[in-house]
Amino acid sequence: MPAKRKEHTSHLGSPAIEDYLEQIHNLIIAKGYARVVDIAKNLGVSQASVTNMIQKLDAEGFVVYERYRGVILTEEGGKVGADIARRHEVLTRLLAGFGLDPKTVHEDVEGMEHHISRQTLDVLTLLMEELEGNAVLMRKLKRKLAGLS
Amino acid sequence: MPAKRKEHTSHLGSPAIEDYLEQIHNLIIAKGYARVVDIAKNLGVSQASVTNMIQKLDAEGFVVYERYRGVILTEEGGKVGADIARRHEVLTRLLAGFGLDPKTVHEDVEGMEHHISRQTLDVLTLLMEELEGNAVLMRKLKRKLAGLS
Ligand SMILES: [Mn+2]
Ligand SMILES: [Mn+2]
């Protein structure tokens, strides 16, 4: 039975709230500010779409938009953005550690990252840390993985 | 950047093609046949919705619907249904092995299962098998997990 959990995400081609907040978070971390043009570029959408979504995010209390200062995350927006960025990182490191091709990792991560509870994130983080710190286990699993393809 | 992969899934509240095929697959495995009433019950939707979707699945070549024989999966439909059911099983066993609460596991799995490539499924399967067969490692990870909460 499909879960009825409310999600800030669509997966129907157009990036949803969680993707915007993740991207704004990443830009602020990397550059200190998030410009519409950079958000548009990173999400592969038009600047008009970004402006529309930012108005929606502002109305919903996730960001504050000021014409000359750009987009600022509220505490709630910052929490969601950082959370998705963390899920993105953990999933990516876990899968990339096995040597999967980056495009596949990226596509899977972009989909999966919206469906991960705190508990599941804890499990995936533990697995990632264990594998990154346990070369013997990683070697064993990679050998098995190579045998599957 | 969100992935542009085409998906047979919506996550916007109403179960999508992949969920129907998974459910029909499961019913056929369990009971030998898939009735509209059972599909509706398992997906939490009306029988009218199921009938509509089955006509769509029939038109797209995933099922054949015969009034008195019920729903039969085509080879393509059977492949998709079995594939989603397998992703569901692997994710569920992997997460449930850590003792996460079943409702959370179910919600995460129902979301994640639509975003898992063959390569990622192989990795998750390996991890599941390793953890199910390695009590020492599992004990160590569960102890760490308990320390996180
Ligand atoms: Mn992401
Ligand atoms: Mn499922």
Short mmCIF file of C-alpha atoms and ligand atoms in Angstrom, two decimals:
data_model
loop_
_atom_site.label_atom_id
_atom_site.label_comp_id
_atom_site.label_asym_id
_atom_site.label_seq_id
_atom_site.Cartn_x
_atom_site.Cartn_y
_atom_site.Cartn_z
CA MET A 1 0.00 0.00 0.00
CA PRO A 2 1.48 3.39 -0.90
CA ALA A 3 2.31 5.63 2.01
CA LYS A 4 0.06 8.62 2.55
CA ARG A 5 2.84 10.75 4.01
CA LYS A 6 2.60 14.37 2.98
CA GLU A 7 5.62 15.34 0.95
CA HIS A 8 7.07 18.60 -0.33
CA THR A 9 8.09 16.94 -3.51
CA SER A 10 6.61 15.96 -6.83
CA HIS A 11 8.96 13.82 -8.95
CA LEU A 12 6.83 14.63 -11.94
CA GLY A 13 9.56 16.42 -13.81
CA SER A 14 9.47 19.78 -12.04
CA PRO A 15 11.60 20.23 -8.95
CA ALA A 16 9.57 20.63 -5.79
CA ILE A 17 9.90 22.53 -2.57
CA GLU A 18 12.47 20.17 -1.06
CA ASP A 19 14.71 20.44 -4.13
CA TYR A 20 14.58 24.24 -4.03
CA LEU A 21 15.40 24.39 -0.32
CA GLU A 22 18.25 21.91 -0.79
CA GLN A 23 19.65 23.98 -3.63
CA ILE A 24 19.33 27.29 -1.79
CA HIS A 25 21.02 25.71 1.23
CA ASN A 26 23.88 24.43 -0.93
CA LEU A 27 24.37 27.80 -2.63
CA ILE A 28 24.44 29.66 0.67
CA ILE A 29 27.00 27.19 2.05
CA ALA A 30 29.15 27.44 -1.08
CA LYS A 31 28.87 31.13 -1.95
CA GLY A 32 27.29 32.86 1.01
CA TYR A 33 24.16 33.77 -0.96
CA ALA A 34 21.61 32.23 -3.33
CA ARG A 35 20.80 34.11 -6.52
CA VAL A 36 17.81 33.32 -8.72
CA VAL A 37 20.09 32.79 -11.70
CA ASP A 38 22.17 30.17 -9.85
CA ILE A 39 19.13 28.36 -8.47
CA ALA A 40 17.68 28.24 -11.99
CA LYS A 41 20.90 26.88 -13.42
CA ASN A 42 21.36 24.23 -10.74
CA LEU A 43 17.77 23.01 -11.00
CA GLY A 44 17.62 23.20 -14.79
CA VAL A 45 14.56 25.45 -14.83
CA SER A 46 13.80 29.00 -16.01
CA GLN A 47 14.42 32.05 -13.83
CA ALA A 48 10.67 32.76 -14.05
CA SER A 49 9.94 29.37 -12.47
CA VAL A 50 12.40 30.10 -9.69
CA THR A 51 10.85 33.49 -9.00
CA ASN A 52 7.39 31.92 -8.84
CA MET A 53 8.53 29.20 -6.48
CA ILE A 54 10.38 31.64 -4.27
CA GLN A 55 7.20 33.64 -3.81
CA LYS A 56 5.48 30.42 -2.78
CA LEU A 57 8.33 29.49 -0.42
CA ASP A 58 8.18 32.99 1.06
CA ALA A 59 4.40 32.72 1.59
CA GLU A 60 4.87 29.34 3.27
CA GLY A 61 7.54 30.68 5.61
CA PHE A 62 10.54 28.77 4.21
CA VAL A 63 12.43 31.76 2.80
CA VAL A 64 12.51 35.53 2.91
CA TYR A 65 13.07 37.14 -0.46
CA GLU A 66 14.50 40.60 -0.71
CA ARG A 67 15.11 41.99 -4.16
CA TYR A 68 18.67 43.12 -3.54
CA ARG A 69 19.79 40.72 -0.83
CA GLY A 70 18.52 37.59 -2.57
CA VAL A 71 16.98 34.57 -0.92
CA ILE A 72 17.42 33.99 2.81
CA LEU A 73 16.31 30.76 4.47
CA THR A 74 14.09 31.00 7.55
CA GLU A 75 14.89 28.66 10.42
CA GLU A 76 12.29 26.18 9.11
CA GLY A 77 13.52 26.51 5.51
CA GLY A 78 17.10 26.09 6.65
CA LYS A 79 16.18 22.95 8.57
CA VAL A 80 14.48 21.33 5.57
CA GLY A 81 17.27 22.38 3.18
CA ALA A 82 20.05 21.10 5.42
CA ASP A 83 18.15 17.87 6.07
CA ILE A 84 17.71 17.09 2.37
CA ALA A 85 21.30 18.05 1.64
CA ARG A 86 22.41 15.62 4.36
CA ARG A 87 20.25 12.80 2.97
CA HIS A 88 21.72 13.58 -0.46
CA GLU A 89 25.26 13.36 0.90
CA VAL A 90 24.81 10.15 2.86
CA LEU A 91 23.06 8.32 0.01
CA THR A 92 25.65 9.53 -2.48
CA ARG A 93 28.64 8.48 -0.37
CA LEU A 94 27.06 5.12 0.42
CA LEU A 95 26.37 4.28 -3.24
CA ALA A 96 29.45 5.93 -4.75
CA GLY A 97 31.59 3.92 -2.31
CA PHE A 98 30.62 0.83 -4.29
CA GLY A 99 31.82 2.42 -7.50
CA LEU A 100 28.39 2.82 -9.12
CA ASP A 101 28.37 5.15 -12.07
CA PRO A 102 27.81 8.77 -11.01
CA LYS A 103 24.79 9.38 -13.26
CA THR A 104 22.90 6.42 -11.82
CA VAL A 105 23.85 7.42 -8.29
CA HIS A 106 22.65 10.96 -8.96
CA GLU A 107 19.29 9.85 -10.36
CA ASP A 108 18.62 7.37 -7.56
CA VAL A 109 19.68 9.82 -4.87
CA GLU A 110 17.52 12.63 -6.26
CA GLY A 111 14.50 10.33 -6.02
CA MET A 112 15.25 8.50 -2.79
CA GLU A 113 16.30 11.56 -0.77
CA HIS A 114 12.69 12.72 -0.47
CA HIS A 115 11.52 9.50 1.18
CA ILE A 116 13.94 9.03 4.04
CA SER A 117 12.86 9.37 7.66
CA ARG A 118 15.26 10.35 10.42
CA GLN A 119 15.45 6.69 11.50
CA THR A 120 16.31 5.46 8.02
CA LEU A 121 18.87 8.24 7.65
CA ASP A 122 20.52 7.08 10.87
CA VAL A 123 20.76 3.52 9.49
CA LEU A 124 22.18 4.69 6.17
CA THR A 125 24.67 6.96 7.94
CA LEU A 126 25.86 4.06 10.10
CA LEU A 127 26.26 1.84 7.04
CA MET A 128 28.16 4.56 5.18
CA GLU A 129 30.50 5.13 8.13
CA GLU A 130 31.06 1.42 8.66
CA LEU A 131 31.90 0.86 4.99
CA GLU A 132 34.13 3.93 4.78
CA GLY A 133 36.03 2.73 7.84
CA ASN A 134 36.13 -0.99 7.15
CA ALA A 135 38.28 -1.67 4.09
CA VAL A 136 38.10 -5.45 4.52
CA LEU A 137 34.30 -5.49 4.46
CA MET A 138 34.17 -3.01 1.56
CA ARG A 139 36.58 -5.12 -0.47
CA LYS A 140 34.53 -8.24 0.19
CA LEU A 141 31.27 -6.57 -0.84
CA LYS A 142 32.74 -4.99 -3.95
CA ARG A 143 34.09 -8.35 -5.02
CA LYS A 144 30.62 -9.85 -4.64
CA LEU A 145 29.08 -6.90 -6.51
CA ALA A 146 31.47 -7.41 -9.41
CA GLY A 147 30.37 -11.05 -9.51
CA LEU A 148 26.73 -10.02 -9.99
CA SER A 149 27.18 -8.04 -13.19
CA MET B 1 19.57 18.93 -9.66
CA PRO B 2 16.52 16.67 -9.70
CA ALA B 3 16.75 13.66 -11.96
CA LYS B 4 14.69 13.74 -15.13
CA ARG B 5 14.19 9.97 -15.20
CA LYS B 6 10.76 8.98 -16.45
CA GLU B 7 8.83 7.20 -13.74
CA HIS B 8 5.60 5.26 -13.60
CA THR B 9 4.83 6.74 -10.23
CA SER B 10 3.35 9.85 -8.78
CA HIS B 11 3.72 10.04 -4.97
CA LEU B 12 1.06 12.71 -4.96
CA GLY B 13 -1.36 10.73 -2.87
CA SER B 14 -2.82 8.44 -5.53
CA PRO B 15 -1.05 5.16 -6.17
CA ALA B 16 0.61 5.04 -9.56
CA ILE B 17 1.30 2.40 -12.17
CA GLU B 18 4.20 0.82 -10.30
CA ASP B 19 2.12 0.46 -7.13
CA TYR B 20 -0.71 -1.22 -9.05
CA LEU B 21 1.62 -3.65 -10.80
CA GLU B 22 3.37 -4.46 -7.51
CA GLN B 23 0.03 -5.14 -5.85
CA ILE B 24 -1.30 -7.26 -8.73
CA HIS B 25 1.94 -9.24 -8.69
CA ASN B 26 1.66 -9.81 -4.93
CA LEU B 27 -1.97 -10.92 -5.16
CA ILE B 28 -1.24 -13.36 -7.98
CA ILE B 29 1.67 -14.82 -5.98
CA ALA B 30 -0.44 -15.10 -2.82
CA LYS B 31 -3.83 -16.15 -4.19
CA GLY B 32 -3.31 -17.14 -7.80
CA TYR B 33 -5.45 -14.26 -9.09
CA ALA B 34 -5.95 -10.52 -8.62
CA ARG B 35 -9.50 -9.27 -8.11
CA VAL B 36 -10.49 -5.60 -8.37
CA VAL B 37 -11.89 -5.71 -4.83
CA ASP B 38 -8.59 -6.95 -3.37
CA ILE B 39 -6.47 -4.48 -5.34
CA ALA B 40 -8.75 -1.66 -4.13
CA LYS B 41 -8.48 -2.82 -0.52
CA ASN B 42 -4.69 -3.20 -0.60
CA LEU B 43 -4.14 0.19 -2.23
CA GLY B 44 -6.74 1.99 -0.14
CA VAL B 45 -8.64 3.30 -3.17
CA SER B 46 -12.14 2.81 -4.60
CA GLN B 47 -13.01 -0.06 -6.92
CA ALA B 48 -13.89 2.53 -9.55
CA SER B 49 -10.34 3.90 -9.40
CA VAL B 50 -8.96 0.41 -9.80
CA THR B 51 -11.17 -0.30 -12.81
CA ASN B 52 -10.06 2.97 -14.42
CA MET B 53 -6.41 2.24 -13.83
CA ILE B 54 -6.73 -1.33 -15.08
CA GLN B 55 -8.13 -0.04 -18.36
CA LYS B 56 -5.11 2.26 -18.60
CA LEU B 57 -2.71 -0.58 -17.73
CA ASP B 58 -4.42 -2.77 -20.34
CA ALA B 59 -4.08 -0.04 -22.99
CA GLU B 60 -0.40 0.37 -22.13
CA GLY B 61 0.25 -3.36 -22.40
CA PHE B 62 0.95 -4.10 -18.73
CA VAL B 63 -2.13 -6.24 -18.05
CA VAL B 64 -4.91 -8.06 -19.81
CA TYR B 65 -8.29 -7.65 -18.17
CA GLU B 66 -11.01 -10.19 -18.71
CA ARG B 67 -14.28 -9.67 -16.89
CA TYR B 68 -14.52 -13.18 -15.46
CA ARG B 69 -10.87 -14.17 -15.23
CA GLY B 70 -9.72 -10.97 -13.57
CA VAL B 71 -6.42 -9.20 -14.16
CA ILE B 72 -3.54 -11.01 -15.82
CA LEU B 73 -0.07 -9.49 -16.06
CA THR B 74 1.62 -9.37 -19.45
CA GLU B 75 5.29 -10.26 -19.55
CA GLU B 76 6.17 -6.55 -19.31
CA GLY B 77 3.68 -5.94 -16.50
CA GLY B 78 4.94 -8.99 -14.66
CA LYS B 79 8.51 -7.77 -14.95
CA VAL B 80 7.72 -4.34 -13.51
CA GLY B 81 5.53 -5.80 -10.74
CA ALA B 82 8.11 -8.37 -9.69
CA ASP B 83 10.88 -5.78 -9.83
CA ILE B 84 9.05 -3.34 -7.51
CA ALA B 85 8.07 -6.17 -5.18
CA ARG B 86 11.73 -7.18 -4.98
CA ARG B 87 12.86 -3.62 -4.23
CA HIS B 88 10.14 -3.47 -1.58
CA GLU B 89 11.35 -6.71 0.01
CA VAL B 90 15.05 -5.82 0.03
CA LEU B 91 14.50 -2.33 1.46
CA THR B 92 12.10 -3.68 4.08
CA ARG B 93 14.43 -6.47 5.23
CA LEU B 94 17.41 -4.10 5.30
CA LEU B 95 15.64 -1.49 7.47
CA ALA B 96 13.57 -3.88 9.60
CA GLY B 97 16.79 -5.72 10.44
CA PHE B 98 17.80 -2.66 12.44
CA GLY B 99 14.58 -2.79 14.44
CA LEU B 100 13.05 0.39 12.98
CA ASP B 101 9.37 0.72 13.65
CA PRO B 102 7.27 -0.99 10.96
CA LYS B 103 5.17 2.06 10.08
CA THR B 104 8.27 4.17 9.36
CA VAL B 105 9.84 1.36 7.38
CA HIS B 106 6.65 0.97 5.35
CA GLU B 107 6.41 4.68 4.55
CA ASP B 108 10.06 5.01 3.58
CA VAL B 109 9.99 1.83 1.51
CA GLU B 110 6.85 2.84 -0.39
CA GLY B 111 8.58 6.07 -1.40
CA MET B 112 12.10 4.81 -2.01
CA GLU B 113 11.15 1.69 -3.96
CA HIS B 114 10.28 3.77 -7.04
CA HIS B 115 13.72 5.35 -7.27
CA ILE B 116 16.08 2.38 -7.22
CA SER B 117 18.09 1.36 -10.23
CA ARG B 118 19.27 -2.18 -10.79
CA GLN B 119 22.77 -1.18 -9.62
CA THR B 120 21.50 0.35 -6.39
CA LEU B 121 19.28 -2.67 -5.81
CA ASP B 122 22.35 -4.90 -6.13
CA VAL B 123 24.16 -2.83 -3.50
CA LEU B 124 21.20 -2.88 -1.12
CA THR B 125 20.77 -6.63 -1.62
CA LEU B 126 24.43 -7.23 -0.80
CA LEU B 127 24.16 -5.09 2.34
CA MET B 128 20.99 -6.90 3.41
CA GLU B 129 22.60 -10.32 2.89
CA GLU B 130 25.79 -9.30 4.67
CA LEU B 131 23.88 -7.98 7.69
CA GLU B 132 21.54 -10.96 7.83
CA GLY B 133 24.53 -13.31 7.77
CA ASN B 134 26.91 -11.35 10.00
CA ALA B 135 25.57 -11.25 13.55
CA VAL B 136 28.71 -9.63 14.93
CA LEU B 137 28.50 -6.68 12.53
CA MET B 138 24.74 -6.33 13.02
CA ARG B 139 25.14 -6.28 16.80
CA LYS B 140 27.83 -3.61 16.53
CA LEU B 141 25.72 -1.41 14.25
CA LYS B 142 22.57 -1.79 16.34
CA ARG B 143 24.51 -0.80 19.43
CA LYS B 144 25.69 2.35 17.65
CA LEU B 145 22.17 3.06 16.40
CA ALA B 146 20.80 2.83 19.93
CA GLY B 147 23.42 5.36 20.99
CA LEU B 148 22.12 7.86 18.41
CA SER B 149 18.56 8.10 19.69
MN MN C 1 19.48 16.20 -3.94
MN MN C 2 5.75 -1.34 -2.13
#
